[in-house]
Amino acid sequence: MKNLLLFCLLILFFTGCDKPRMLQPPRAEKLRILSLVTCADHIIAELGSRDKIAAIDRHGKVLESMQGVPVTVAGGMVSREMLRKYNINHAIIWYYQCSLMDLFQKEGISVSVIEPLSVKNYAETVRTLGQLCNQSEAAEKLLNKFYAAIPEKSPDIAVLKPVYMELYTQWKSPAQAGYIAEILNYAGGRLAVAGKYNGTVSPEKAALAKPEVIFFVEGFGSAEELAIRTALRNTPAVKNKKIYAIPRKLVCEGVAPEELLKFLSDKIKEH
């Protein structure tokens, strides 16, 4: 019996947001979207369909294109009252927000689930949202810009410059297998130390890695504070004053990857 229960739990874990019955989204002209995914906000606005987004979560406010759109969700909390107030008929959520599926199903709201983004599946995400909003032609134009920015040849890890990147709090760094690390590789850098478990790294390991460039999120820390940290003050990055603030919107997974790539590349190459 215990083995059967364990088997059932494993099925639920690995199937994620899969449901036996997925509601069909409304026609594009009828869409009233609640988006809990900042990159979806950005992509839909780029496709020319910003008017279809009726409400967003607080993270979406980092985008200029989302100014004026009601912020109705904080901490992943969604209420029936809010859904009805804004006449929501479609929701866009991240893969880890599956707990919301039951509520949306009961309210008759169709759902798009965004999987972890990478350079390889970014096109699929853009095309899916383009199809949703009846903007497939605009989606291909957006992808042309993306493909023009991404080098055809995979980066040679051996020649990439070591980079320390800090996200929002001290010693919190991106994961090695994540979207930001992937874009960083194409820009000519590699994570000198990468986040694991709760995302934090050891200051000692950061010091030993001798990063040549340091990035932090704009509005979260400063170059001056990073430069005087015991673990970083003797690194090449500090000695050569190569400490840069990344615009906050670019750190959002999947938002303007071409801009993120250009920004990182320009700073890494800067003398």
Short mmCIF file of C-alpha atoms in Angstrom, two decimals:
data_model
loop_
_atom_site.label_atom_id
_atom_site.label_comp_id
_atom_site.label_asym_id
_atom_site.label_seq_id
_atom_site.Cartn_x
_atom_site.Cartn_y
_atom_site.Cartn_z
CA MET A 1 0.00 0.00 0.00
CA LYS A 2 2.82 2.38 0.89
CA ASN A 3 4.53 1.66 -2.42
CA LEU A 4 1.28 2.39 -4.30
CA LEU A 5 0.88 5.71 -2.47
CA LEU A 6 4.47 6.66 -3.24
CA PHE A 7 3.93 5.80 -6.91
CA CYS A 8 0.85 8.04 -7.08
CA LEU A 9 2.72 10.93 -5.46
CA LEU A 10 5.56 10.58 -7.94
CA ILE A 11 3.10 10.71 -10.84
CA LEU A 12 1.62 13.95 -9.48
CA PHE A 13 5.08 15.44 -9.02
CA PHE A 14 6.43 14.65 -12.47
CA THR A 15 3.29 15.50 -14.44
CA GLY A 16 3.34 19.09 -13.15
CA CYS A 17 0.45 21.10 -14.61
CA ASP A 18 -0.85 18.35 -16.88
CA LYS A 19 -4.62 17.97 -16.67
CA PRO A 20 -6.96 15.47 -18.33
CA ARG A 21 -9.06 18.37 -19.68
CA MET A 22 -7.58 21.71 -20.71
CA LEU A 23 -10.01 24.48 -21.57
CA GLN A 24 -9.69 26.09 -24.98
CA PRO A 25 -8.70 29.78 -24.79
CA PRO A 26 -11.17 32.40 -26.03
CA ARG A 27 -10.81 33.95 -29.47
CA ALA A 28 -8.02 36.53 -29.55
CA GLU A 29 -10.41 39.49 -29.75
CA LYS A 30 -12.17 38.31 -26.57
CA LEU A 31 -9.04 37.70 -24.46
CA ARG A 32 -8.89 39.12 -20.94
CA ILE A 33 -5.54 37.82 -19.68
CA LEU A 34 -4.22 37.56 -16.15
CA SER A 35 -0.46 37.18 -16.57
CA LEU A 36 1.76 36.02 -13.73
CA VAL A 37 4.77 35.74 -16.07
CA THR A 38 6.80 38.88 -16.74
CA CYS A 39 8.35 37.59 -19.97
CA ALA A 40 4.85 36.86 -21.29
CA ASP A 41 3.91 40.47 -20.48
CA HIS A 42 6.90 41.66 -22.48
CA ILE A 43 6.37 39.31 -25.43
CA ILE A 44 2.65 40.04 -25.74
CA ALA A 45 3.34 43.78 -25.66
CA GLU A 46 6.03 43.34 -28.33
CA LEU A 47 3.50 41.45 -30.46
CA GLY A 48 1.18 44.46 -30.34
CA SER A 49 -1.39 42.86 -28.03
CA ARG A 50 -0.81 44.68 -24.76
CA ASP A 51 -4.53 45.54 -24.66
CA LYS A 52 -5.34 41.85 -24.11
CA ILE A 53 -3.59 41.86 -20.71
CA ALA A 54 -6.21 42.83 -18.14
CA ALA A 55 -4.13 42.27 -15.01
CA ILE A 56 -0.60 41.32 -13.94
CA ASP A 57 1.32 40.38 -10.81
CA ARG A 58 3.67 42.84 -9.09
CA HIS A 59 6.75 41.64 -10.98
CA GLY A 60 5.31 42.87 -14.26
CA LYS A 61 5.54 46.49 -13.11
CA VAL A 62 9.26 46.44 -13.90
CA LEU A 63 8.27 46.78 -17.57
CA GLU A 64 7.50 50.19 -19.04
CA SER A 65 4.93 48.56 -21.31
CA MET A 66 2.91 47.39 -18.27
CA GLN A 67 2.53 50.77 -16.62
CA GLY A 68 -1.16 51.42 -16.12
CA VAL A 69 -2.13 47.72 -16.12
CA PRO A 70 -3.75 46.76 -12.79
CA VAL A 71 -1.49 44.83 -10.41
CA THR A 72 -3.76 42.32 -8.76
CA VAL A 73 -1.50 39.53 -7.53
CA ALA A 74 1.28 39.47 -4.94
CA GLY A 75 2.95 36.33 -3.70
CA GLY A 76 0.97 34.15 -6.10
CA MET A 77 -2.34 34.81 -4.30
CA VAL A 78 -5.27 34.82 -6.72
CA SER A 79 -8.89 35.32 -5.64
CA ARG A 80 -12.21 34.57 -7.34
CA GLU A 81 -13.28 38.13 -6.64
CA MET A 82 -10.32 39.53 -8.56
CA LEU A 83 -10.86 37.18 -11.50
CA ARG A 84 -14.49 38.23 -11.76
CA LYS A 85 -13.80 41.92 -11.24
CA TYR A 86 -11.47 42.04 -14.24
CA ASN A 87 -13.48 39.52 -16.31
CA ILE A 88 -10.42 37.27 -16.64
CA ASN A 89 -10.93 34.46 -19.15
CA HIS A 90 -7.33 33.30 -19.66
CA ALA A 91 -4.34 33.00 -17.32
CA ILE A 92 -0.63 32.71 -18.03
CA ILE A 93 1.38 31.07 -15.24
CA TRP A 94 4.82 29.62 -14.62
CA TYR A 95 5.31 25.84 -14.45
CA TYR A 96 5.75 26.03 -10.65
CA GLN A 97 2.36 27.71 -10.09
CA CYS A 98 0.33 24.56 -10.70
CA SER A 99 -1.57 24.97 -7.44
CA LEU A 100 -3.64 27.69 -9.16
CA MET A 101 -4.94 25.34 -11.85
CA ASP A 102 -7.92 24.09 -9.85
CA LEU A 103 -9.18 27.63 -9.21
CA PHE A 104 -8.89 28.57 -12.88
CA GLN A 105 -10.64 25.37 -13.95
CA LYS A 106 -13.53 25.99 -11.56
CA GLU A 107 -13.88 29.54 -12.86
CA GLY A 108 -13.89 28.35 -16.48
CA ILE A 109 -10.59 30.10 -17.22
CA SER A 110 -8.20 28.59 -19.75
CA VAL A 111 -4.50 28.49 -18.91
CA SER A 112 -1.14 28.75 -20.67
CA VAL A 113 1.79 27.28 -18.73
CA ILE A 114 5.26 28.69 -19.38
CA GLU A 115 8.06 26.18 -18.89
CA PRO A 116 11.60 27.11 -17.73
CA LEU A 117 13.05 29.27 -20.48
CA SER A 118 16.24 28.72 -22.43
CA VAL A 119 17.70 29.88 -25.72
CA LYS A 120 16.44 26.63 -27.26
CA ASN A 121 12.79 26.91 -26.24
CA TYR A 122 12.38 30.70 -26.35
CA ALA A 123 11.03 30.47 -29.91
CA GLU A 124 8.37 27.97 -28.86
CA THR A 125 7.20 30.33 -26.12
CA VAL A 126 7.00 33.30 -28.50
CA ARG A 127 5.08 31.28 -31.10
CA THR A 128 2.66 29.92 -28.49
CA LEU A 129 1.85 33.43 -27.26
CA GLY A 130 1.65 34.67 -30.85
CA GLN A 131 -0.89 31.99 -31.66
CA LEU A 132 -2.86 32.80 -28.51
CA CYS A 133 -3.14 36.47 -29.49
CA ASN A 134 -3.58 35.79 -33.23
CA GLN A 135 -0.24 37.47 -33.88
CA SER A 136 1.76 34.66 -35.48
CA GLU A 137 3.26 36.94 -38.12
CA ALA A 138 4.42 39.41 -35.48
CA ALA A 139 5.86 36.49 -33.49
CA GLU A 140 8.08 35.50 -36.42
CA LYS A 141 9.31 39.09 -36.78
CA LEU A 142 10.18 39.13 -33.08
CA LEU A 143 12.03 35.85 -33.46
CA ASN A 144 13.99 37.17 -36.44
CA LYS A 145 15.39 39.85 -34.13
CA PHE A 146 16.21 37.17 -31.55
CA TYR A 147 17.96 34.88 -34.03
CA ALA A 148 19.95 37.81 -35.44
CA ALA A 149 21.34 38.52 -31.96
CA ILE A 150 22.21 34.96 -30.94
CA PRO A 151 25.49 33.69 -32.45
CA GLU A 152 25.10 30.53 -34.52
CA LYS A 153 28.23 28.98 -33.02
CA SER A 154 28.06 27.73 -29.43
CA PRO A 155 30.43 29.58 -27.09
CA ASP A 156 33.82 28.06 -26.26
CA ILE A 157 33.74 27.72 -22.48
CA ALA A 158 37.54 27.64 -22.30
CA VAL A 159 37.92 31.26 -23.43
CA LEU A 160 35.02 32.81 -21.50
CA LYS A 161 35.83 35.39 -18.83
CA PRO A 162 34.90 34.50 -15.22
CA VAL A 163 32.00 36.63 -14.00
CA TYR A 164 30.41 37.05 -10.60
CA MET A 165 26.73 37.99 -10.89
CA GLU A 166 24.64 38.92 -7.87
CA LEU A 167 20.83 38.82 -7.86
CA TYR A 168 18.87 41.01 -5.45
CA THR A 169 20.61 39.96 -2.20
CA GLN A 170 24.21 39.41 -1.12
CA TRP A 171 25.86 36.30 -2.56
CA LYS A 172 22.74 35.16 -4.43
CA SER A 173 23.81 34.08 -7.90
CA PRO A 174 22.13 32.49 -10.96
CA ALA A 175 22.20 28.73 -11.47
CA GLN A 176 24.75 27.31 -13.89
CA ALA A 177 22.08 25.60 -16.00
CA GLY A 178 19.72 28.58 -16.08
CA TYR A 179 18.64 31.09 -18.72
CA ILE A 180 20.85 33.95 -17.47
CA ALA A 181 23.98 31.78 -17.42
CA GLU A 182 23.21 30.68 -20.97
CA ILE A 183 22.91 34.26 -22.24
CA LEU A 184 26.08 35.15 -20.31
CA ASN A 185 27.99 32.42 -22.16
CA TYR A 186 26.94 33.85 -25.52
CA ALA A 187 28.07 37.29 -24.29
CA GLY A 188 31.59 36.01 -23.62
CA GLY A 189 31.38 35.29 -19.91
CA ARG A 190 30.85 32.36 -17.58
CA LEU A 191 29.67 32.21 -14.00
CA ALA A 192 32.74 32.08 -11.79
CA VAL A 193 30.48 30.70 -9.06
CA ALA A 194 26.89 29.58 -9.53
CA GLY A 195 23.96 29.42 -7.13
CA LYS A 196 22.78 26.08 -5.75
CA TYR A 197 19.92 25.11 -3.44
CA ASN A 198 18.75 28.51 -2.16
CA GLY A 199 20.78 30.34 -4.80
CA THR A 200 23.58 31.60 -2.58
CA VAL A 201 27.29 31.09 -3.09
CA SER A 202 30.23 31.00 -0.74
CA PRO A 203 32.18 34.29 -0.48
CA GLU A 204 35.35 32.24 -0.21
CA LYS A 205 34.61 30.46 -3.51
CA ALA A 206 33.83 33.79 -5.15
CA ALA A 207 37.21 35.11 -4.04
CA LEU A 208 39.08 32.03 -5.27
CA ALA A 209 37.30 32.20 -8.65
CA LYS A 210 38.88 35.62 -9.31
CA PRO A 211 36.07 37.11 -11.41
CA GLU A 212 37.14 39.58 -14.05
CA VAL A 213 33.71 41.22 -14.23
CA ILE A 214 31.02 41.73 -11.59
CA PHE A 215 27.35 42.38 -12.29
CA PHE A 216 24.58 43.26 -9.84
CA VAL A 217 20.91 44.17 -10.28
CA GLU A 218 20.21 47.88 -10.57
CA GLY A 219 18.63 49.16 -7.35
CA PHE A 220 19.90 46.21 -5.32
CA GLY A 221 23.34 47.10 -4.01
CA SER A 222 26.07 49.29 -5.44
CA ALA A 223 29.48 49.07 -7.08
CA GLU A 224 31.02 50.79 -4.07
CA GLU A 225 29.64 48.23 -1.60
CA LEU A 226 30.70 45.27 -3.73
CA ALA A 227 34.21 46.69 -4.16
CA ILE A 228 34.91 46.84 -0.42
CA ARG A 229 33.74 43.32 0.41
CA THR A 230 36.59 41.28 1.83
CA ALA A 231 35.99 38.43 -0.61
CA LEU A 232 35.93 40.65 -3.70
CA ARG A 233 38.24 43.59 -3.10
CA ASN A 234 41.34 41.82 -4.46
CA THR A 235 39.65 40.37 -7.55
CA PRO A 236 40.56 41.54 -11.07
CA ALA A 237 37.03 42.93 -11.46
CA VAL A 238 37.46 45.35 -8.55
CA LYS A 239 41.06 46.27 -9.41
CA ASN A 240 40.02 47.11 -12.98
CA LYS A 241 36.75 48.75 -11.91
CA LYS A 242 34.62 46.39 -13.98
CA ILE A 243 31.51 46.37 -11.77
CA TYR A 244 28.21 47.06 -13.51
CA ALA A 245 24.52 47.36 -12.65
CA ILE A 246 22.18 45.35 -14.90
CA PRO A 247 18.82 47.03 -15.64
CA ARG A 248 16.29 45.18 -13.52
CA LYS A 249 13.96 44.24 -16.37
CA LEU A 250 16.78 42.39 -18.16
CA VAL A 251 17.26 40.03 -15.23
CA CYS A 252 13.68 38.80 -15.61
CA GLU A 253 13.86 35.43 -17.32
CA GLY A 254 12.91 35.73 -21.00
CA VAL A 255 12.52 39.53 -21.11
CA ALA A 256 14.36 41.12 -24.06
CA PRO A 257 17.10 38.45 -24.39
CA GLU A 258 18.70 40.42 -27.24
CA GLU A 259 19.09 43.46 -24.98
CA LEU A 260 20.50 41.36 -22.14
CA LEU A 261 23.01 39.73 -24.48
CA LYS A 262 24.16 43.08 -25.90
CA PHE A 263 24.42 44.66 -22.45
CA LEU A 264 26.50 41.82 -20.99
CA SER A 265 28.66 41.56 -24.10
CA ASP A 266 29.41 45.29 -24.19
CA LYS A 267 30.42 45.37 -20.52
CA ILE A 268 32.52 42.21 -20.66
CA LYS A 269 34.45 43.56 -23.66
CA GLU A 270 34.79 47.05 -22.24
CA HIS A 271 38.36 48.03 -21.34
#
